mmCIF file of C-alpha atoms in Angstrom:
data_model
loop_
_atom_site.group_PDB
_atom_site.id
_atom_site.type_symbol
_atom_site.label_atom_id
_atom_site.label_comp_id
_atom_site.label_asym_id
_atom_site.label_seq_id
_atom_site.Cartn_x
_atom_site.Cartn_y
_atom_site.Cartn_z
ATOM 1 C CA MET A 1 2.429 -28.986 4.763
ATOM 2 C CA VAL A 2 5.488 -31.214 5.135
ATOM 3 C CA ARG A 3 4.836 -31.523 8.859
ATOM 4 C CA ALA A 4 1.252 -32.571 8.130
ATOM 5 C CA LEU A 5 2.464 -35.053 5.504
ATOM 6 C CA LEU A 6 4.891 -36.671 7.937
ATOM 7 C CA GLN A 7 2.101 -37.093 10.473
ATOM 8 C CA LEU A 8 -0.126 -38.592 7.797
ATOM 9 C CA ASP A 9 2.316 -40.939 6.044
ATOM 10 C CA ARG A 10 3.916 -43.486 8.353
ATOM 11 C CA GLU A 11 4.736 -45.969 5.555
ATOM 12 C CA ASN A 12 7.482 -44.096 3.721
ATOM 13 C CA GLU A 13 10.812 -42.692 4.859
ATOM 14 C CA TYR A 14 11.412 -38.969 4.300
ATOM 15 C CA CYS A 15 14.840 -37.417 3.920
ATOM 16 C CA MET A 16 15.334 -33.624 3.994
ATOM 17 C CA PHE A 17 18.369 -31.984 2.372
ATOM 18 C CA ILE A 18 19.152 -28.761 4.249
ATOM 19 C CA ASP A 19 21.581 -25.930 3.486
ATOM 20 C CA ALA A 20 24.091 -25.586 6.313
ATOM 21 C CA ALA A 21 23.029 -21.989 7.017
ATOM 22 C CA SER A 22 19.391 -23.088 7.424
ATOM 23 C CA TYR A 23 20.043 -26.134 9.543
ATOM 24 C CA ASP A 24 18.298 -25.933 12.907
ATOM 25 C CA PRO A 25 17.087 -29.319 14.203
ATOM 26 C CA SER A 26 14.560 -27.660 16.506
ATOM 27 C CA GLU A 27 12.814 -26.165 13.458
ATOM 28 C CA LEU A 28 12.729 -29.386 11.452
ATOM 29 C CA PRO A 29 10.239 -32.255 11.817
ATOM 30 C CA PRO A 30 11.875 -35.087 13.785
ATOM 31 C CA GLU A 31 10.018 -37.725 11.752
ATOM 32 C CA ALA A 32 12.320 -37.021 8.786
ATOM 33 C CA ARG A 33 15.985 -37.865 8.398
ATOM 34 C CA HIS A 34 18.088 -34.714 7.950
ATOM 35 C CA VAL A 35 21.048 -34.410 5.565
ATOM 36 C CA ARG A 36 23.038 -31.266 6.240
ATOM 37 C CA VAL A 37 24.885 -29.948 3.189
ATOM 38 C CA ARG A 38 27.806 -27.541 3.522
ATOM 39 C CA THR A 39 27.191 -24.441 1.410
ATOM 40 C CA SER A 40 28.965 -21.104 1.125
ATOM 41 C CA VAL A 41 25.965 -18.806 0.573
ATOM 42 C CA SER A 42 22.936 -18.706 2.846
ATOM 43 C CA PRO A 43 19.569 -19.512 1.206
ATOM 44 C CA THR A 44 18.203 -16.053 2.017
ATOM 45 C CA SER A 45 21.117 -14.365 0.262
ATOM 46 C CA ALA A 46 20.816 -16.714 -2.702
ATOM 47 C CA ALA A 47 17.074 -16.007 -3.007
ATOM 48 C CA SER A 48 17.384 -12.210 -2.978
ATOM 49 C CA PHE A 49 16.603 -10.298 -6.158
ATOM 50 C CA SER A 50 20.309 -9.838 -6.926
ATOM 51 C CA GLY A 51 21.621 -13.100 -5.445
ATOM 52 C CA ARG A 52 22.025 -16.640 -6.702
ATOM 53 C CA ARG A 53 23.494 -19.947 -5.630
ATOM 54 C CA SER A 54 27.073 -20.575 -6.639
ATOM 55 C CA ILE A 55 27.874 -23.474 -8.963
ATOM 56 C CA PRO A 56 29.934 -25.243 -6.227
ATOM 57 C CA ASP A 57 26.981 -25.004 -3.819
ATOM 58 C CA ILE A 58 24.627 -26.428 -6.437
ATOM 59 C CA LEU A 59 27.017 -29.321 -7.085
ATOM 60 C CA ARG A 60 27.325 -30.032 -3.352
ATOM 61 C CA MET A 61 23.547 -30.418 -3.139
ATOM 62 C CA THR A 62 23.544 -32.646 -6.248
ATOM 63 C CA ARG A 63 26.269 -34.876 -4.793
ATOM 64 C CA ALA A 64 24.474 -35.144 -1.438
ATOM 65 C CA ALA A 65 21.281 -36.291 -3.135
ATOM 66 C CA SER A 66 23.160 -38.736 -5.399
ATOM 67 C CA ARG A 67 24.462 -40.633 -2.355
ATOM 68 C CA GLU A 68 20.919 -41.575 -1.332
ATOM 69 C CA LYS A 69 18.745 -44.299 -2.823
ATOM 70 C CA LEU A 70 15.645 -42.233 -3.587
ATOM 71 C CA ASP A 71 12.264 -43.221 -5.001
ATOM 72 C CA LEU A 72 11.172 -39.598 -5.529
ATOM 73 C CA PHE A 73 12.593 -36.095 -5.100
ATOM 74 C CA PHE A 74 10.446 -33.072 -4.209
ATOM 75 C CA PHE A 75 11.495 -29.442 -4.551
ATOM 76 C CA PRO A 76 8.996 -27.187 -2.712
ATOM 77 C CA THR A 77 9.945 -24.289 -5.021
ATOM 78 C CA VAL A 78 12.043 -23.593 -8.100
ATOM 79 C CA TYR A 79 14.244 -21.413 -5.866
ATOM 80 C CA THR A 80 15.635 -24.540 -4.213
ATOM 81 C CA TRP A 81 16.093 -26.583 -7.413
ATOM 82 C CA PHE A 82 19.406 -28.183 -8.301
ATOM 83 C CA PRO A 83 20.180 -30.921 -10.861
ATOM 84 C CA ILE A 84 19.211 -34.430 -9.785
ATOM 85 C CA VAL A 85 21.230 -37.333 -11.209
ATOM 86 C CA ASN A 86 19.305 -40.040 -9.330
ATOM 87 C CA ARG A 87 17.004 -42.108 -11.543
ATOM 88 C CA CYS A 88 13.790 -41.181 -9.758
ATOM 89 C CA PRO A 89 10.668 -39.092 -10.459
ATOM 90 C CA ILE A 90 10.998 -35.380 -9.679
ATOM 91 C CA VAL A 91 8.248 -33.043 -8.491
ATOM 92 C CA VAL A 92 8.957 -29.298 -8.576
ATOM 93 C CA GLY A 93 6.798 -26.718 -6.816
ATOM 94 C CA VAL A 94 5.988 -23.588 -8.848
ATOM 95 C CA HIS A 95 3.901 -21.036 -6.958
ATOM 96 C CA ASP A 96 3.237 -18.589 -9.791
ATOM 97 C CA THR A 97 4.524 -17.086 -13.029
ATOM 98 C CA ILE A 98 5.055 -13.572 -11.675
ATOM 99 C CA ALA A 99 8.768 -13.617 -12.573
ATOM 100 C CA GLU A 100 7.905 -14.556 -16.152
ATOM 101 C CA ASP A 101 4.928 -12.195 -16.522
ATOM 102 C CA PHE A 102 6.512 -9.167 -14.805
ATOM 103 C CA PRO A 103 10.302 -9.572 -15.234
ATOM 104 C CA GLU A 104 10.900 -5.812 -15.247
ATOM 105 C CA VAL A 105 9.694 -5.443 -11.644
ATOM 106 C CA ILE A 106 11.151 -8.697 -10.327
ATOM 107 C CA PHE A 107 14.644 -8.378 -11.803
ATOM 108 C CA PRO A 108 16.036 -4.829 -11.770
ATOM 109 C CA GLU A 109 19.287 -6.327 -13.051
ATOM 110 C CA GLY A 110 19.368 -8.217 -16.341
ATOM 111 C CA LYS A 111 21.893 -10.711 -14.998
ATOM 112 C CA GLY A 112 19.462 -11.901 -12.334
ATOM 113 C CA MET A 113 16.750 -12.423 -14.929
ATOM 114 C CA ARG A 114 19.057 -14.437 -17.197
ATOM 115 C CA PHE A 115 20.124 -16.687 -14.319
ATOM 116 C CA TRP A 116 16.510 -17.189 -13.225
ATOM 117 C CA ASN A 117 15.384 -18.079 -16.774
ATOM 118 C CA TRP A 118 18.224 -20.578 -17.133
ATOM 119 C CA LYS A 119 17.494 -22.223 -13.794
ATOM 120 C CA SER A 120 13.727 -22.214 -14.294
ATOM 121 C CA LYS A 121 13.915 -23.818 -17.741
ATOM 122 C CA LEU A 122 16.184 -26.580 -16.465
ATOM 123 C CA ALA A 123 13.922 -27.237 -13.466
ATOM 124 C CA HIS A 124 10.813 -27.450 -15.645
ATOM 125 C CA ARG A 125 12.593 -29.682 -18.144
ATOM 126 C CA GLN A 126 13.740 -32.129 -15.449
ATOM 127 C CA ALA A 127 10.418 -32.207 -13.575
ATOM 128 C CA ASP A 128 8.081 -35.153 -14.109
ATOM 129 C CA PHE A 129 5.308 -33.236 -12.363
ATOM 130 C CA ILE A 130 4.771 -29.613 -11.398
ATOM 131 C CA MET A 131 3.041 -28.916 -8.098
ATOM 132 C CA THR A 132 1.328 -25.553 -7.799
ATOM 133 C CA VAL A 133 -0.930 -23.849 -5.273
ATOM 134 C CA SER A 134 -4.099 -22.873 -7.150
ATOM 135 C CA GLU A 135 -6.034 -23.438 -10.337
ATOM 136 C CA HIS A 136 -5.248 -19.821 -11.234
ATOM 137 C CA ALA A 137 -1.509 -20.534 -10.994
ATOM 138 C CA ARG A 138 -1.949 -23.832 -12.847
ATOM 139 C CA ARG A 139 -3.475 -22.093 -15.870
ATOM 140 C CA SER A 140 -0.633 -19.558 -15.902
ATOM 141 C CA ILE A 141 2.050 -22.268 -15.694
ATOM 142 C CA ILE A 142 0.517 -24.201 -18.586
ATOM 143 C CA ARG A 143 0.302 -20.968 -20.606
ATOM 144 C CA VAL A 144 3.887 -19.866 -19.942
ATOM 145 C CA PHE A 145 5.744 -23.193 -19.976
ATOM 146 C CA GLY A 146 3.581 -25.274 -22.300
ATOM 147 C CA HIS A 147 3.239 -28.261 -19.955
ATOM 148 C CA LYS A 148 0.647 -30.910 -20.624
ATOM 149 C CA PRO A 149 -2.263 -30.177 -18.241
ATOM 150 C CA GLU A 150 -2.021 -33.594 -16.571
ATOM 151 C CA ARG A 151 1.553 -32.810 -15.457
ATOM 152 C CA VAL A 152 0.523 -29.736 -13.413
ATOM 153 C CA ILE A 153 -1.205 -30.624 -10.136
ATOM 154 C CA VAL A 154 -2.793 -28.268 -7.592
ATOM 155 C CA VAL A 155 -1.981 -28.693 -3.896
ATOM 156 C CA ASP A 156 -3.745 -26.036 -1.840
ATOM 157 C CA GLU A 157 -2.197 -23.828 0.812
ATOM 158 C CA ALA A 158 -3.980 -23.152 4.100
ATOM 159 C CA PRO A 159 -3.907 -20.863 7.140
ATOM 160 C CA GLU A 160 -2.149 -21.971 10.300
ATOM 161 C CA LEU A 161 -4.518 -22.816 13.162
ATOM 162 C CA ILE A 162 -3.360 -19.771 15.124
ATOM 163 C CA PHE A 163 -5.230 -17.551 12.654
ATOM 164 C CA ARG A 164 -8.775 -17.546 14.027
ATOM 165 C CA LYS A 165 -11.604 -15.176 14.755
ATOM 166 C CA LEU A 166 -11.317 -13.466 18.164
ATOM 167 C CA GLU A 167 -14.101 -11.855 20.125
ATOM 168 C CA GLU A 168 -13.708 -8.096 20.378
ATOM 169 C CA ARG A 169 -12.809 -8.333 24.060
ATOM 170 C CA ALA A 170 -10.141 -10.960 23.299
ATOM 171 C CA ILE A 171 -8.160 -8.668 20.977
ATOM 172 C CA ASP A 172 -5.084 -7.606 22.933
ATOM 173 C CA ARG A 173 -4.931 -3.818 22.683
ATOM 174 C CA GLN A 174 -1.457 -3.842 24.184
ATOM 175 C CA ILE A 175 -0.302 -5.620 21.033
ATOM 176 C CA THR A 176 -1.989 -3.126 18.714
ATOM 177 C CA ALA A 177 -0.502 -0.277 20.751
ATOM 178 C CA ARG A 178 2.971 -1.828 20.501
ATOM 179 C CA TYR A 179 2.752 -1.511 16.726
ATOM 180 C CA ARG A 180 1.452 2.075 17.072
ATOM 181 C CA VAL A 181 -1.953 1.184 15.644
ATOM 182 C CA PRO A 182 -4.494 3.848 16.698
ATOM 183 C CA GLU A 183 -7.983 3.114 17.983
ATOM 184 C CA ALA A 184 -9.347 4.609 14.730
ATOM 185 C CA PRO A 185 -10.076 2.247 11.797
ATOM 186 C CA PHE A 186 -7.005 0.914 10.056
ATOM 187 C CA LEU A 187 -6.165 -1.222 7.052
ATOM 188 C CA ILE A 188 -3.445 -3.858 7.036
ATOM 189 C CA TYR A 189 -1.121 -5.173 4.352
ATOM 190 C CA VAL A 190 0.961 -8.328 4.967
ATOM 191 C CA GLY A 191 3.688 -9.499 2.607
ATOM 192 C CA GLY A 192 6.875 -8.562 0.829
ATOM 193 C CA ILE A 193 7.548 -4.920 0.030
ATOM 194 C CA ASN A 194 8.461 -5.691 -3.564
ATOM 195 C CA PRO A 195 7.513 -3.698 -6.670
ATOM 196 C CA HIS A 196 4.967 -6.270 -7.903
ATOM 197 C CA LYS A 197 3.052 -5.882 -4.633
ATOM 198 C CA ASN A 198 1.912 -2.480 -5.968
ATOM 199 C CA LEU A 199 2.022 -0.647 -2.627
ATOM 200 C CA PRO A 200 2.436 2.872 -4.106
ATOM 201 C CA ALA A 201 -0.999 2.468 -5.727
ATOM 202 C CA LEU A 202 -2.472 1.520 -2.343
ATOM 203 C CA ILE A 203 -0.907 4.586 -0.729
ATOM 204 C CA ASP A 204 -2.313 6.804 -3.512
ATOM 205 C CA ALA A 205 -5.785 5.350 -2.923
ATOM 206 C CA LEU A 206 -5.450 5.791 0.839
ATOM 207 C CA ALA A 207 -4.438 9.439 0.403
ATOM 208 C CA ALA A 208 -7.501 10.040 -1.788
ATOM 209 C CA ILE A 209 -10.026 8.614 0.666
ATOM 210 C CA ARG A 210 -8.372 10.429 3.579
ATOM 211 C CA ASP A 211 -8.840 13.680 1.681
ATOM 212 C CA GLU A 212 -12.513 12.872 1.141
ATOM 213 C CA ARG A 213 -13.886 11.948 4.561
ATOM 214 C CA HIS A 214 -11.751 9.236 6.109
ATOM 215 C CA GLU A 215 -8.967 11.417 7.441
ATOM 216 C CA SER A 216 -8.378 9.178 10.471
ATOM 217 C CA VAL A 217 -7.807 5.856 8.655
ATOM 218 C CA ASN A 218 -4.265 4.462 8.763
ATOM 219 C CA LEU A 219 -2.370 1.723 6.954
ATOM 220 C CA LEU A 220 -0.219 -0.855 8.779
ATOM 221 C CA ILE A 221 2.401 -2.522 6.549
ATOM 222 C CA VAL A 222 3.674 -5.851 7.868
ATOM 223 C CA GLY A 223 6.718 -7.162 6.030
ATOM 224 C CA GLU A 224 10.487 -7.548 5.995
ATOM 225 C CA LEU A 225 12.345 -4.235 6.347
ATOM 226 C CA GLU A 226 15.845 -5.365 7.295
ATOM 227 C CA SER A 227 17.547 -4.952 3.955
ATOM 228 C CA GLU A 228 16.931 -3.388 0.567
ATOM 229 C CA ARG A 229 18.419 -6.626 -0.796
ATOM 230 C CA PHE A 230 15.136 -8.370 -0.021
ATOM 231 C CA THR A 231 12.714 -5.430 -0.325
ATOM 232 C CA PRO A 232 13.797 -3.600 -3.494
ATOM 233 C CA GLY A 233 10.495 -1.689 -3.515
ATOM 234 C CA LEU A 234 10.956 -0.132 -0.075
ATOM 235 C CA THR A 235 12.652 3.050 -1.300
ATOM 236 C CA GLN A 236 9.859 3.700 -3.791
ATOM 237 C CA VAL A 237 7.207 3.178 -1.101
ATOM 238 C CA ARG A 238 8.934 5.558 1.320
ATOM 239 C CA GLU A 239 9.286 8.180 -1.409
ATOM 240 C CA LYS A 240 5.569 7.950 -2.186
ATOM 241 C CA ILE A 241 4.692 8.335 1.498
ATOM 242 C CA ALA A 242 6.948 11.393 1.804
ATOM 243 C CA ALA A 243 5.556 12.996 -1.362
ATOM 244 C CA LEU A 244 2.037 12.733 0.067
ATOM 245 C CA SER A 245 3.115 13.805 3.598
ATOM 246 C CA MET A 246 1.731 10.577 5.060
ATOM 247 C CA GLN A 247 4.623 9.637 7.349
ATOM 248 C CA ASP A 248 2.274 9.562 10.354
ATOM 249 C CA ASP A 249 -0.466 7.676 8.526
ATOM 250 C CA VAL A 250 1.448 4.680 7.135
ATOM 251 C CA ILE A 251 3.036 2.517 9.824
ATOM 252 C CA PHE A 252 5.814 0.017 9.100
ATOM 253 C CA ALA A 253 5.637 -2.896 11.522
ATOM 254 C CA GLY A 254 8.465 -4.955 10.023
ATOM 255 C CA ARG A 255 8.354 -8.692 10.601
ATOM 256 C CA VAL A 256 5.568 -9.675 13.016
ATOM 257 C CA ASP A 257 5.255 -12.939 14.927
ATOM 258 C CA ASP A 258 2.059 -14.903 14.212
ATOM 259 C CA ASN A 259 1.050 -14.640 17.882
ATOM 260 C CA ASP A 260 0.845 -10.858 17.422
ATOM 261 C CA LEU A 261 -0.359 -10.906 13.826
ATOM 262 C CA VAL A 262 -3.590 -12.709 14.696
ATOM 263 C CA HIS A 263 -4.573 -9.770 16.945
ATOM 264 C CA LEU A 264 -3.640 -7.191 14.293
ATOM 265 C CA LEU A 265 -5.659 -9.021 11.633
ATOM 266 C CA ASN A 266 -8.699 -9.259 13.910
ATOM 267 C CA ALA A 267 -8.479 -5.556 14.764
ATOM 268 C CA ALA A 268 -8.146 -4.362 11.140
ATOM 269 C CA SER A 269 -11.092 -3.205 9.040
ATOM 270 C CA ALA A 270 -9.694 -5.116 6.052
ATOM 271 C CA LEU A 271 -6.561 -6.684 4.656
ATOM 272 C CA VAL A 272 -5.537 -5.103 1.343
ATOM 273 C CA LEU A 273 -3.450 -7.038 -1.199
ATOM 274 C CA PRO A 274 -3.243 -4.927 -4.385
ATOM 275 C CA SER A 275 -0.512 -7.014 -6.082
ATOM 276 C CA LEU A 276 -0.095 -7.114 -9.834
ATOM 277 C CA ALA A 277 -0.583 -10.879 -9.415
ATOM 278 C CA GLU A 278 -0.711 -13.583 -6.738
ATOM 279 C CA GLY A 279 -0.248 -17.328 -7.141
ATOM 280 C CA PHE A 280 -2.275 -17.959 -3.981
ATOM 281 C CA GLY A 281 -2.365 -14.964 -1.621
ATOM 282 C CA LEU A 282 -1.840 -16.692 1.728
ATOM 283 C CA PRO A 283 -1.978 -13.459 3.825
ATOM 284 C CA ALA A 284 -5.511 -12.912 2.519
ATOM 285 C CA ILE A 285 -6.516 -16.432 3.568
ATOM 286 C CA GLU A 286 -4.985 -15.867 7.017
ATOM 287 C CA ALA A 287 -6.999 -12.643 7.351
ATOM 288 C CA ALA A 288 -10.136 -14.446 6.198
ATOM 289 C CA ALA A 289 -9.568 -17.111 8.868
ATOM 290 C CA CYS A 290 -9.730 -14.241 11.365
ATOM 291 C CA GLY A 291 -13.073 -13.071 9.934
ATOM 292 C CA THR A 292 -11.463 -10.012 8.341
ATOM 293 C CA PRO A 293 -12.675 -9.039 4.852
ATOM 294 C CA VAL A 294 -10.209 -8.722 2.002
ATOM 295 C CA ILE A 295 -9.573 -6.260 -0.794
ATOM 296 C CA ALA A 296 -7.303 -7.921 -3.320
ATOM 297 C CA THR A 297 -6.234 -8.201 -6.924
ATOM 298 C CA ARG A 298 -8.478 -9.993 -9.381
ATOM 299 C CA ASN A 299 -5.316 -11.436 -10.929
ATOM 300 C CA SER A 300 -5.230 -14.199 -8.316
ATOM 301 C CA PRO A 301 -7.206 -17.248 -7.115
ATOM 302 C CA LEU A 302 -8.708 -15.205 -4.253
ATOM 303 C CA PRO A 303 -12.029 -14.404 -5.984
ATOM 304 C CA ASP A 304 -12.613 -18.144 -6.382
ATOM 305 C CA LEU A 305 -11.287 -19.034 -2.930
ATOM 306 C CA LEU A 306 -13.153 -16.387 -0.932
ATOM 307 C CA GLY A 307 -16.105 -15.501 -3.173
ATOM 308 C CA ASN A 308 -18.149 -12.699 -1.641
ATOM 309 C CA GLY A 309 -15.747 -12.551 1.306
ATOM 310 C CA GLY A 310 -13.880 -9.708 -0.333
ATOM 311 C CA ILE A 311 -13.756 -7.049 -3.026
ATOM 312 C CA TRP A 312 -11.673 -7.863 -6.099
ATOM 313 C CA VAL A 313 -10.037 -5.041 -8.047
ATOM 314 C CA ASP A 314 -7.964 -4.362 -11.127
ATOM 315 C CA PRO A 315 -4.520 -3.723 -9.551
ATOM 316 C CA LEU A 316 -3.783 -1.116 -12.230
ATOM 317 C CA SER A 317 -6.891 0.920 -11.370
ATOM 318 C CA THR A 318 -6.474 3.310 -8.450
ATOM 319 C CA ILE A 319 -10.135 4.285 -8.979
ATOM 320 C CA GLU A 320 -11.291 0.697 -8.329
ATOM 321 C CA LEU A 321 -9.015 0.409 -5.312
ATOM 322 C CA ARG A 322 -10.290 3.700 -3.921
ATOM 323 C CA GLY A 323 -13.899 2.558 -4.385
ATOM 324 C CA ALA A 324 -13.196 -0.716 -2.581
ATOM 325 C CA LEU A 325 -11.652 1.121 0.386
ATOM 326 C CA ARG A 326 -14.690 3.421 0.571
ATOM 327 C CA LYS A 327 -17.068 0.446 0.547
ATOM 328 C CA ILE A 328 -15.236 -1.297 3.379
ATOM 329 C CA LEU A 329 -14.991 1.820 5.539
ATOM 330 C CA ASP A 330 -18.484 3.259 4.860
ATOM 331 C CA ASP A 331 -20.668 0.162 5.063
ATOM 332 C CA SER A 332 -20.217 -1.700 8.349
ATOM 333 C CA ALA A 333 -23.008 -4.171 7.559
ATOM 334 C CA ALA A 334 -21.406 -5.135 4.243
ATOM 335 C CA ARG A 335 -18.012 -5.338 5.945
ATOM 336 C CA ASP A 336 -19.328 -7.701 8.618
ATOM 337 C CA LEU A 337 -21.062 -9.884 6.021
ATOM 338 C CA MET A 338 -17.903 -10.115 3.915
ATOM 339 C CA GLY A 339 -15.900 -11.020 7.010
ATOM 340 C CA ALA A 340 -18.335 -13.818 7.881
ATOM 341 C CA ILE A 341 -18.239 -15.235 4.346
ATOM 342 C CA ALA A 342 -14.444 -14.995 4.226
ATOM 343 C CA HIS A 343 -14.219 -16.849 7.543
ATOM 344 C CA GLU A 344 -16.464 -19.658 6.309
ATOM 345 C CA ARG A 345 -14.503 -20.005 3.047
ATOM 346 C CA ALA A 346 -11.111 -20.074 4.771
ATOM 347 C CA ALA A 347 -12.350 -22.821 7.108
ATOM 348 C CA ARG A 348 -12.547 -25.153 4.109
ATOM 349 C CA LEU A 349 -8.750 -25.141 3.789
ATOM 350 C CA SER A 350 -6.408 -27.134 6.024
ATOM 351 C CA TRP A 351 -2.802 -28.311 5.883
ATOM 352 C CA GLU A 352 -3.979 -31.873 6.529
ATOM 353 C CA ALA A 353 -6.122 -31.770 3.378
ATOM 354 C CA SER A 354 -3.179 -30.254 1.483
ATOM 355 C CA ALA A 355 -0.892 -33.029 2.740
ATOM 356 C CA ARG A 356 -3.347 -35.625 1.390
ATOM 357 C CA GLN A 357 -3.271 -33.893 -2.000
ATOM 358 C CA LEU A 358 0.527 -33.942 -1.948
ATOM 359 C CA GLN A 359 0.596 -37.605 -0.910
ATOM 360 C CA ASP A 360 -1.677 -38.458 -3.859
ATOM 361 C CA LEU A 361 0.689 -36.576 -6.177
ATOM 362 C CA PHE A 362 3.704 -38.475 -4.843
ATOM 363 C CA ARG A 363 1.924 -41.791 -5.348
ATOM 364 C CA GLU A 364 1.044 -40.865 -8.919
ATOM 365 C CA ALA A 365 4.614 -39.770 -9.648
ATOM 366 C CA VAL A 366 6.068 -43.058 -8.329
ATOM 367 C CA ARG A 367 3.523 -45.121 -10.313
ATOM 368 C CA ARG A 368 4.600 -43.389 -13.536
#
């Protein structure tokens, strides 16, 4: 979205404050000026479920921003927030209220929850406007934090252009084979392997339908596997797989490049996102852009975004999830129709349109 905004807005100067560990000029838009800030903890470590930024690192970011003459400051997420002493409007991005609604699954350690609550309250208090990613998330933010509705503005997310519908003959079977995906029907999950993603329930539902008449269907899990620090639900998922003797039926792909992921999404029968909640559900939109139907939680904006392009379930009901999997696998005509509707709905979203929404928000913030 920032790249699209910089292409759109040639009137204003943009300055990006980057943690030293993240700084890679080749990955950053050249239209912006870059301020590299020396920090002691990498952003990925600080953002883990048990990590946090040190006070000295926070103060270094604050000092770096204070040296600039700024008309507005934008934090894409609360995770990156630090105190701003400049006298300028502040916009803070808040993607969801999952941490507030499900603290027991997000913060296995009480210390992490206390730090998050402290940081989040300060960020919300300092923000002139809150940017969020869906009307669903907006309602939750107003409910949890008590903001005036006019202070919480929706800026949509969108699929990258690489996610597109491929003809059957254009799907690269060498790629699917590389990730050990069989020729038989398979389901795909894309996202973090965190407790709130509710993957054990999906594995239970998969085991049930395999026992019925879909013994050949597999599940491909695409998501970070490098460290339990960032995937605190991985152990629980592996234990569930072992208990059901499904080691050969659930495939862990790890992190997958978008160039490969587009082929996996096109080849899948459906993307399944059974999370307890989603602020937006971008993997589902990426699948929809590929013409792949979606099974996802009702506790998300996806029913409104994709309409009849998917099946929406209570994430706490394995029975509903099982029924949705049966419908997708048994009824090819319904599956194809859902895929076509999902594709048409996803085509309405673009990063250029999102950048225009963000530009309007910035203008409103500066006017205030």
